[in-house]
Amino acid sequence: MTVTSEATTAWKGGLFDGSGETTFVSSGLGTFPVNWKARSEGSTSVTTPEELIAAAHASCFSMAFSLALAENGTPPESIDTTASVTFKPGTGITGSHLNVNAVVPGLDPEEFERLAQGAKAGCPVSQALAGVEITLEATLA
Protein backbone atom coordinates (compact mmCIF):
# COMPACT_ATOMS: atom_id res chain seq x y z
CA MET A 1 0.00 0.00 0.00
CA THR A 2 1.25 3.48 -0.87
CA VAL A 3 0.48 6.37 1.45
CA THR A 4 0.68 10.00 0.38
CA SER A 5 0.93 12.66 3.08
CA GLU A 6 -0.03 16.26 2.42
CA ALA A 7 0.73 19.62 3.90
CA THR A 8 -0.04 23.01 2.43
CA THR A 9 1.45 26.45 2.88
CA ALA A 10 -0.39 29.69 2.15
CA TRP A 11 2.15 32.53 1.79
CA LYS A 12 1.51 36.26 1.48
CA GLY A 13 4.09 38.88 0.57
CA GLY A 14 7.73 38.71 -0.36
CA LEU A 15 10.37 36.50 1.23
CA PHE A 16 11.66 39.03 3.76
CA ASP A 17 8.43 40.86 4.66
CA GLY A 18 5.92 38.08 4.06
CA SER A 19 4.68 35.18 6.10
CA GLY A 20 2.66 32.07 5.76
CA GLU A 21 0.86 29.25 7.44
CA THR A 22 1.63 25.58 6.95
CA THR A 23 -1.20 23.16 7.56
CA PHE A 24 -0.92 19.42 8.10
CA VAL A 25 -3.67 18.36 5.75
CA SER A 26 -3.43 14.58 6.04
CA SER A 27 -3.53 14.38 9.82
CA GLY A 28 -5.44 17.58 10.51
CA LEU A 29 -3.13 18.20 13.47
CA GLY A 30 -2.88 21.92 12.97
CA THR A 31 -1.73 25.03 11.24
CA PHE A 32 1.62 26.60 12.04
CA PRO A 33 3.00 30.04 11.15
CA VAL A 34 6.20 30.26 9.05
CA ASN A 35 8.35 33.23 8.01
CA TRP A 36 11.84 34.15 6.87
CA LYS A 37 12.85 35.83 10.12
CA ALA A 38 12.26 32.60 12.07
CA ARG A 39 14.10 30.62 9.41
CA SER A 40 17.15 32.88 9.30
CA GLU A 41 17.31 34.04 12.94
CA GLY A 42 15.45 31.37 14.93
CA SER A 43 12.19 31.58 16.86
CA THR A 44 10.37 29.98 19.74
CA SER A 45 6.91 30.73 18.35
CA VAL A 46 7.14 30.27 14.56
CA THR A 47 8.15 27.06 12.81
CA THR A 48 10.52 26.64 9.88
CA PRO A 49 10.93 24.14 7.06
CA GLU A 50 13.99 22.84 8.91
CA GLU A 51 12.02 22.20 12.10
CA LEU A 52 9.48 20.26 10.06
CA ILE A 53 12.30 18.23 8.46
CA ALA A 54 13.80 17.65 11.92
CA ALA A 55 10.47 16.25 13.13
CA ALA A 56 10.31 13.96 10.12
CA HIS A 57 13.90 12.80 10.57
CA ALA A 58 13.60 12.13 14.32
CA SER A 59 10.40 10.12 13.94
CA CYS A 60 11.60 8.20 10.87
CA PHE A 61 14.92 7.29 12.49
CA SER A 62 13.16 6.14 15.69
CA MET A 63 10.90 3.85 13.65
CA ALA A 64 13.81 2.44 11.62
CA PHE A 65 15.90 1.88 14.74
CA SER A 66 13.00 0.22 16.56
CA LEU A 67 12.58 -2.20 13.64
CA ALA A 68 16.31 -2.97 13.50
CA LEU A 69 16.43 -3.63 17.24
CA ALA A 70 13.37 -5.91 17.12
CA GLU A 71 14.75 -7.82 14.13
CA ASN A 72 17.97 -8.27 16.14
CA GLY A 73 15.96 -9.95 18.90
CA THR A 74 16.54 -7.01 21.26
CA PRO A 75 13.39 -4.90 21.12
CA PRO A 76 13.78 -1.49 22.77
CA GLU A 77 12.00 -0.38 25.91
CA SER A 78 12.30 3.22 24.71
CA ILE A 79 13.96 5.35 22.05
CA ASP A 80 14.25 9.13 22.38
CA THR A 81 15.56 10.89 19.28
CA THR A 82 16.27 14.56 18.63
CA ALA A 83 17.12 15.70 15.11
CA SER A 84 18.84 19.05 14.71
CA VAL A 85 18.64 20.36 11.15
CA THR A 86 20.97 23.26 10.35
CA PHE A 87 20.11 26.02 7.87
CA LYS A 88 22.52 28.69 6.67
CA PRO A 89 20.97 31.62 4.76
CA GLY A 90 22.47 31.82 1.30
CA THR A 91 23.65 28.21 1.46
CA GLY A 92 20.64 26.15 2.52
CA ILE A 93 20.32 23.08 4.70
CA THR A 94 23.80 21.99 5.69
CA GLY A 95 23.15 18.94 7.84
CA SER A 96 21.08 16.92 10.25
CA HIS A 97 22.40 15.62 13.55
CA LEU A 98 20.57 12.73 15.20
CA ASN A 99 20.97 12.35 18.96
CA VAL A 100 19.40 9.14 20.25
CA ASN A 101 19.13 7.72 23.74
CA ALA A 102 17.63 4.27 24.04
CA VAL A 103 16.92 1.65 26.65
CA VAL A 104 17.59 -1.76 25.12
CA PRO A 105 18.03 -4.64 27.57
CA GLY A 106 20.54 -7.32 26.61
CA LEU A 107 22.37 -5.35 23.91
CA ASP A 108 26.08 -4.56 24.02
CA PRO A 109 27.30 -1.06 23.05
CA GLU A 110 29.07 -2.17 19.85
CA GLU A 111 25.97 -3.88 18.47
CA PHE A 112 23.86 -0.91 19.55
CA GLU A 113 26.11 1.45 17.57
CA ARG A 114 26.10 -0.85 14.52
CA LEU A 115 22.31 -1.05 14.50
CA ALA A 116 21.96 2.70 15.06
CA GLN A 117 24.26 3.43 12.11
CA GLY A 118 22.27 1.01 9.97
CA ALA A 119 18.99 2.67 10.94
CA LYS A 120 20.48 6.07 10.10
CA ALA A 121 21.45 4.85 6.63
CA GLY A 122 18.20 2.96 6.03
CA CYS A 123 15.75 5.57 7.29
CA PRO A 124 13.79 6.91 4.29
CA VAL A 125 14.15 10.50 5.51
CA SER A 126 17.93 10.03 5.80
CA GLN A 127 17.89 8.79 2.23
CA ALA A 128 15.87 11.83 1.14
CA LEU A 129 18.47 14.05 2.86
CA ALA A 130 21.39 12.30 1.14
CA GLY A 131 22.66 15.64 -0.17
CA VAL A 132 23.62 16.84 3.32
CA GLU A 133 25.82 15.48 6.07
CA ILE A 134 23.95 13.34 8.60
CA THR A 135 25.68 12.67 11.89
CA LEU A 136 24.63 10.39 14.73
CA GLU A 137 25.29 10.38 18.45
CA ALA A 138 23.82 7.25 20.03
CA THR A 139 23.69 6.48 23.75
CA LEU A 140 22.65 3.13 25.20
CA ALA A 141 21.04 3.66 28.57
PDB file of C-alpha atoms in Angstrom:
ATOM      1  CA  MET A   1       0.000   0.000   0.000  1.00  0.00           C
ATOM      2  CA  THR A   2       1.245   3.484  -0.868  1.00  0.00           C
ATOM      3  CA  VAL A   3       0.477   6.373   1.447  1.00  0.00           C
ATOM      4  CA  THR A   4       0.681  10.000   0.385  1.00  0.00           C
ATOM      5  CA  SER A   5       0.930  12.663   3.077  1.00  0.00           C
ATOM      6  CA  GLU A   6      -0.027  16.257   2.423  1.00  0.00           C
ATOM      7  CA  ALA A   7       0.726  19.620   3.900  1.00  0.00           C
ATOM      8  CA  THR A   8      -0.042  23.014   2.426  1.00  0.00           C
ATOM      9  CA  THR A   9       1.453  26.449   2.875  1.00  0.00           C
ATOM     10  CA  ALA A  10      -0.387  29.685   2.151  1.00  0.00           C
ATOM     11  CA  TRP A  11       2.152  32.527   1.786  1.00  0.00           C
ATOM     12  CA  LYS A  12       1.514  36.259   1.481  1.00  0.00           C
ATOM     13  CA  GLY A  13       4.090  38.876   0.571  1.00  0.00           C
ATOM     14  CA  GLY A  14       7.734  38.710  -0.357  1.00  0.00           C
ATOM     15  CA  LEU A  15      10.366  36.503   1.228  1.00  0.00           C
ATOM     16  CA  PHE A  16      11.659  39.027   3.764  1.00  0.00           C
ATOM     17  CA  ASP A  17       8.434  40.856   4.663  1.00  0.00           C
ATOM     18  CA  GLY A  18       5.922  38.083   4.055  1.00  0.00           C
ATOM     19  CA  SER A  19       4.684  35.181   6.099  1.00  0.00           C
ATOM     20  CA  GLY A  20       2.659  32.066   5.757  1.00  0.00           C
ATOM     21  CA  GLU A  21       0.863  29.251   7.445  1.00  0.00           C
ATOM     22  CA  THR A  22       1.630  25.584   6.955  1.00  0.00           C
ATOM     23  CA  THR A  23      -1.205  23.163   7.561  1.00  0.00           C
ATOM     24  CA  PHE A  24      -0.917  19.422   8.100  1.00  0.00           C
ATOM     25  CA  VAL A  25      -3.672  18.361   5.752  1.00  0.00           C
ATOM     26  CA  SER A  26      -3.434  14.584   6.038  1.00  0.00           C
ATOM     27  CA  SER A  27      -3.534  14.384   9.819  1.00  0.00           C
ATOM     28  CA  GLY A  28      -5.438  17.582  10.515  1.00  0.00           C
ATOM     29  CA  LEU A  29      -3.132  18.200  13.472  1.00  0.00           C
ATOM     30  CA  GLY A  30      -2.885  21.921  12.974  1.00  0.00           C
ATOM     31  CA  THR A  31      -1.729  25.030  11.239  1.00  0.00           C
ATOM     32  CA  PHE A  32       1.615  26.603  12.042  1.00  0.00           C
ATOM     33  CA  PRO A  33       3.003  30.036  11.146  1.00  0.00           C
ATOM     34  CA  VAL A  34       6.199  30.264   9.047  1.00  0.00           C
ATOM     35  CA  ASN A  35       8.350  33.229   8.010  1.00  0.00           C
ATOM     36  CA  TRP A  36      11.837  34.153   6.868  1.00  0.00           C
ATOM     37  CA  LYS A  37      12.846  35.827  10.120  1.00  0.00           C
ATOM     38  CA  ALA A  38      12.258  32.598  12.067  1.00  0.00           C
ATOM     39  CA  ARG A  39      14.105  30.622   9.409  1.00  0.00           C
ATOM     40  CA  SER A  40      17.147  32.883   9.302  1.00  0.00           C
ATOM     41  CA  GLU A  41      17.309  34.036  12.943  1.00  0.00           C
ATOM     42  CA  GLY A  42      15.447  31.367  14.934  1.00  0.00           C
ATOM     43  CA  SER A  43      12.186  31.578  16.863  1.00  0.00           C
ATOM     44  CA  THR A  44      10.367  29.982  19.740  1.00  0.00           C
ATOM     45  CA  SER A  45       6.910  30.728  18.346  1.00  0.00           C
ATOM     46  CA  VAL A  46       7.141  30.273  14.559  1.00  0.00           C
ATOM     47  CA  THR A  47       8.151  27.056  12.810  1.00  0.00           C
ATOM     48  CA  THR A  48      10.516  26.641   9.878  1.00  0.00           C
ATOM     49  CA  PRO A  49      10.927  24.136   7.061  1.00  0.00           C
ATOM     50  CA  GLU A  50      13.988  22.842   8.907  1.00  0.00           C
ATOM     51  CA  GLU A  51      12.022  22.196  12.099  1.00  0.00           C
ATOM     52  CA  LEU A  52       9.483  20.257  10.065  1.00  0.00           C
ATOM     53  CA  ILE A  53      12.298  18.233   8.457  1.00  0.00           C
ATOM     54  CA  ALA A  54      13.798  17.645  11.918  1.00  0.00           C
ATOM     55  CA  ALA A  55      10.469  16.252  13.130  1.00  0.00           C
ATOM     56  CA  ALA A  56      10.309  13.955  10.118  1.00  0.00           C
ATOM     57  CA  HIS A  57      13.905  12.804  10.572  1.00  0.00           C
ATOM     58  CA  ALA A  58      13.596  12.135  14.320  1.00  0.00           C
ATOM     59  CA  SER A  59      10.403  10.122  13.938  1.00  0.00           C
ATOM     60  CA  CYS A  60      11.602   8.195  10.874  1.00  0.00           C
ATOM     61  CA  PHE A  61      14.924   7.285  12.495  1.00  0.00           C
ATOM     62  CA  SER A  62      13.159   6.143  15.686  1.00  0.00           C
ATOM     63  CA  MET A  63      10.904   3.854  13.654  1.00  0.00           C
ATOM     64  CA  ALA A  64      13.812   2.437  11.618  1.00  0.00           C
ATOM     65  CA  PHE A  65      15.897   1.880  14.741  1.00  0.00           C
ATOM     66  CA  SER A  66      12.997   0.223  16.565  1.00  0.00           C
ATOM     67  CA  LEU A  67      12.582  -2.195  13.645  1.00  0.00           C
ATOM     68  CA  ALA A  68      16.314  -2.971  13.499  1.00  0.00           C
ATOM     69  CA  LEU A  69      16.431  -3.634  17.236  1.00  0.00           C
ATOM     70  CA  ALA A  70      13.373  -5.909  17.116  1.00  0.00           C
ATOM     71  CA  GLU A  71      14.754  -7.822  14.132  1.00  0.00           C
ATOM     72  CA  ASN A  72      17.975  -8.272  16.137  1.00  0.00           C
ATOM     73  CA  GLY A  73      15.961  -9.952  18.901  1.00  0.00           C
ATOM     74  CA  THR A  74      16.543  -7.013  21.259  1.00  0.00           C
ATOM     75  CA  PRO A  75      13.393  -4.899  21.122  1.00  0.00           C
ATOM     76  CA  PRO A  76      13.780  -1.494  22.771  1.00  0.00           C
ATOM     77  CA  GLU A  77      11.996  -0.378  25.911  1.00  0.00           C
ATOM     78  CA  SER A  78      12.303   3.219  24.708  1.00  0.00           C
ATOM     79  CA  ILE A  79      13.958   5.350  22.052  1.00  0.00           C
ATOM     80  CA  ASP A  80      14.252   9.125  22.378  1.00  0.00           C
ATOM     81  CA  THR A  81      15.565  10.892  19.281  1.00  0.00           C
ATOM     82  CA  THR A  82      16.273  14.557  18.626  1.00  0.00           C
ATOM     83  CA  ALA A  83      17.117  15.700  15.114  1.00  0.00           C
ATOM     84  CA  SER A  84      18.843  19.053  14.712  1.00  0.00           C
ATOM     85  CA  VAL A  85      18.642  20.361  11.153  1.00  0.00           C
ATOM     86  CA  THR A  86      20.970  23.257  10.348  1.00  0.00           C
ATOM     87  CA  PHE A  87      20.113  26.015   7.865  1.00  0.00           C
ATOM     88  CA  LYS A  88      22.523  28.687   6.672  1.00  0.00           C
ATOM     89  CA  PRO A  89      20.975  31.624   4.761  1.00  0.00           C
ATOM     90  CA  GLY A  90      22.468  31.821   1.302  1.00  0.00           C
ATOM     91  CA  THR A  91      23.648  28.211   1.458  1.00  0.00           C
ATOM     92  CA  GLY A  92      20.645  26.152   2.523  1.00  0.00           C
ATOM     93  CA  ILE A  93      20.317  23.079   4.695  1.00  0.00           C
ATOM     94  CA  THR A  94      23.802  21.990   5.693  1.00  0.00           C
ATOM     95  CA  GLY A  95      23.150  18.937   7.842  1.00  0.00           C
ATOM     96  CA  SER A  96      21.081  16.923  10.255  1.00  0.00           C
ATOM     97  CA  HIS A  97      22.399  15.621  13.555  1.00  0.00           C
ATOM     98  CA  LEU A  98      20.568  12.733  15.205  1.00  0.00           C
ATOM     99  CA  ASN A  99      20.966  12.353  18.958  1.00  0.00           C
ATOM    100  CA  VAL A 100      19.403   9.142  20.254  1.00  0.00           C
ATOM    101  CA  ASN A 101      19.128   7.716  23.744  1.00  0.00           C
ATOM    102  CA  ALA A 102      17.625   4.266  24.038  1.00  0.00           C
ATOM    103  CA  VAL A 103      16.923   1.649  26.652  1.00  0.00           C
ATOM    104  CA  VAL A 104      17.590  -1.762  25.120  1.00  0.00           C
ATOM    105  CA  PRO A 105      18.032  -4.642  27.567  1.00  0.00           C
ATOM    106  CA  GLY A 106      20.540  -7.320  26.613  1.00  0.00           C
ATOM    107  CA  LEU A 107      22.367  -5.351  23.914  1.00  0.00           C
ATOM    108  CA  ASP A 108      26.077  -4.555  24.015  1.00  0.00           C
ATOM    109  CA  PRO A 109      27.299  -1.058  23.051  1.00  0.00           C
ATOM    110  CA  GLU A 110      29.069  -2.166  19.855  1.00  0.00           C
ATOM    111  CA  GLU A 111      25.970  -3.885  18.465  1.00  0.00           C
ATOM    112  CA  PHE A 112      23.857  -0.913  19.551  1.00  0.00           C
ATOM    113  CA  GLU A 113      26.114   1.446  17.565  1.00  0.00           C
ATOM    114  CA  ARG A 114      26.102  -0.849  14.523  1.00  0.00           C
ATOM    115  CA  LEU A 115      22.315  -1.054  14.504  1.00  0.00           C
ATOM    116  CA  ALA A 116      21.960   2.697  15.064  1.00  0.00           C
ATOM    117  CA  GLN A 117      24.255   3.432  12.107  1.00  0.00           C
ATOM    118  CA  GLY A 118      22.268   1.014   9.967  1.00  0.00           C
ATOM    119  CA  ALA A 119      18.993   2.670  10.942  1.00  0.00           C
ATOM    120  CA  LYS A 120      20.478   6.070  10.103  1.00  0.00           C
ATOM    121  CA  ALA A 121      21.452   4.852   6.628  1.00  0.00           C
ATOM    122  CA  GLY A 122      18.199   2.964   6.030  1.00  0.00           C
ATOM    123  CA  CYS A 123      15.752   5.569   7.288  1.00  0.00           C
ATOM    124  CA  PRO A 124      13.786   6.908   4.285  1.00  0.00           C
ATOM    125  CA  VAL A 125      14.154  10.501   5.507  1.00  0.00           C
ATOM    126  CA  SER A 126      17.930  10.034   5.803  1.00  0.00           C
ATOM    127  CA  GLN A 127      17.890   8.786   2.233  1.00  0.00           C
ATOM    128  CA  ALA A 128      15.871  11.825   1.143  1.00  0.00           C
ATOM    129  CA  LEU A 129      18.472  14.046   2.857  1.00  0.00           C
ATOM    130  CA  ALA A 130      21.395  12.300   1.141  1.00  0.00           C
ATOM    131  CA  GLY A 131      22.663  15.638  -0.171  1.00  0.00           C
ATOM    132  CA  VAL A 132      23.623  16.836   3.323  1.00  0.00           C
ATOM    133  CA  GLU A 133      25.824  15.483   6.074  1.00  0.00           C
ATOM    134  CA  ILE A 134      23.955  13.335   8.597  1.00  0.00           C
ATOM    135  CA  THR A 135      25.679  12.667  11.894  1.00  0.00           C
ATOM    136  CA  LEU A 136      24.633  10.386  14.735  1.00  0.00           C
ATOM    137  CA  GLU A 137      25.292  10.382  18.453  1.00  0.00           C
ATOM    138  CA  ALA A 138      23.820   7.248  20.032  1.00  0.00           C
ATOM    139  CA  THR A 139      23.692   6.484  23.751  1.00  0.00           C
ATOM    140  CA  LEU A 140      22.648   3.134  25.196  1.00  0.00           C
ATOM    141  CA  ALA A 141      21.035   3.661  28.574  1.00  0.00           C
TER     142      ALA A 141
END
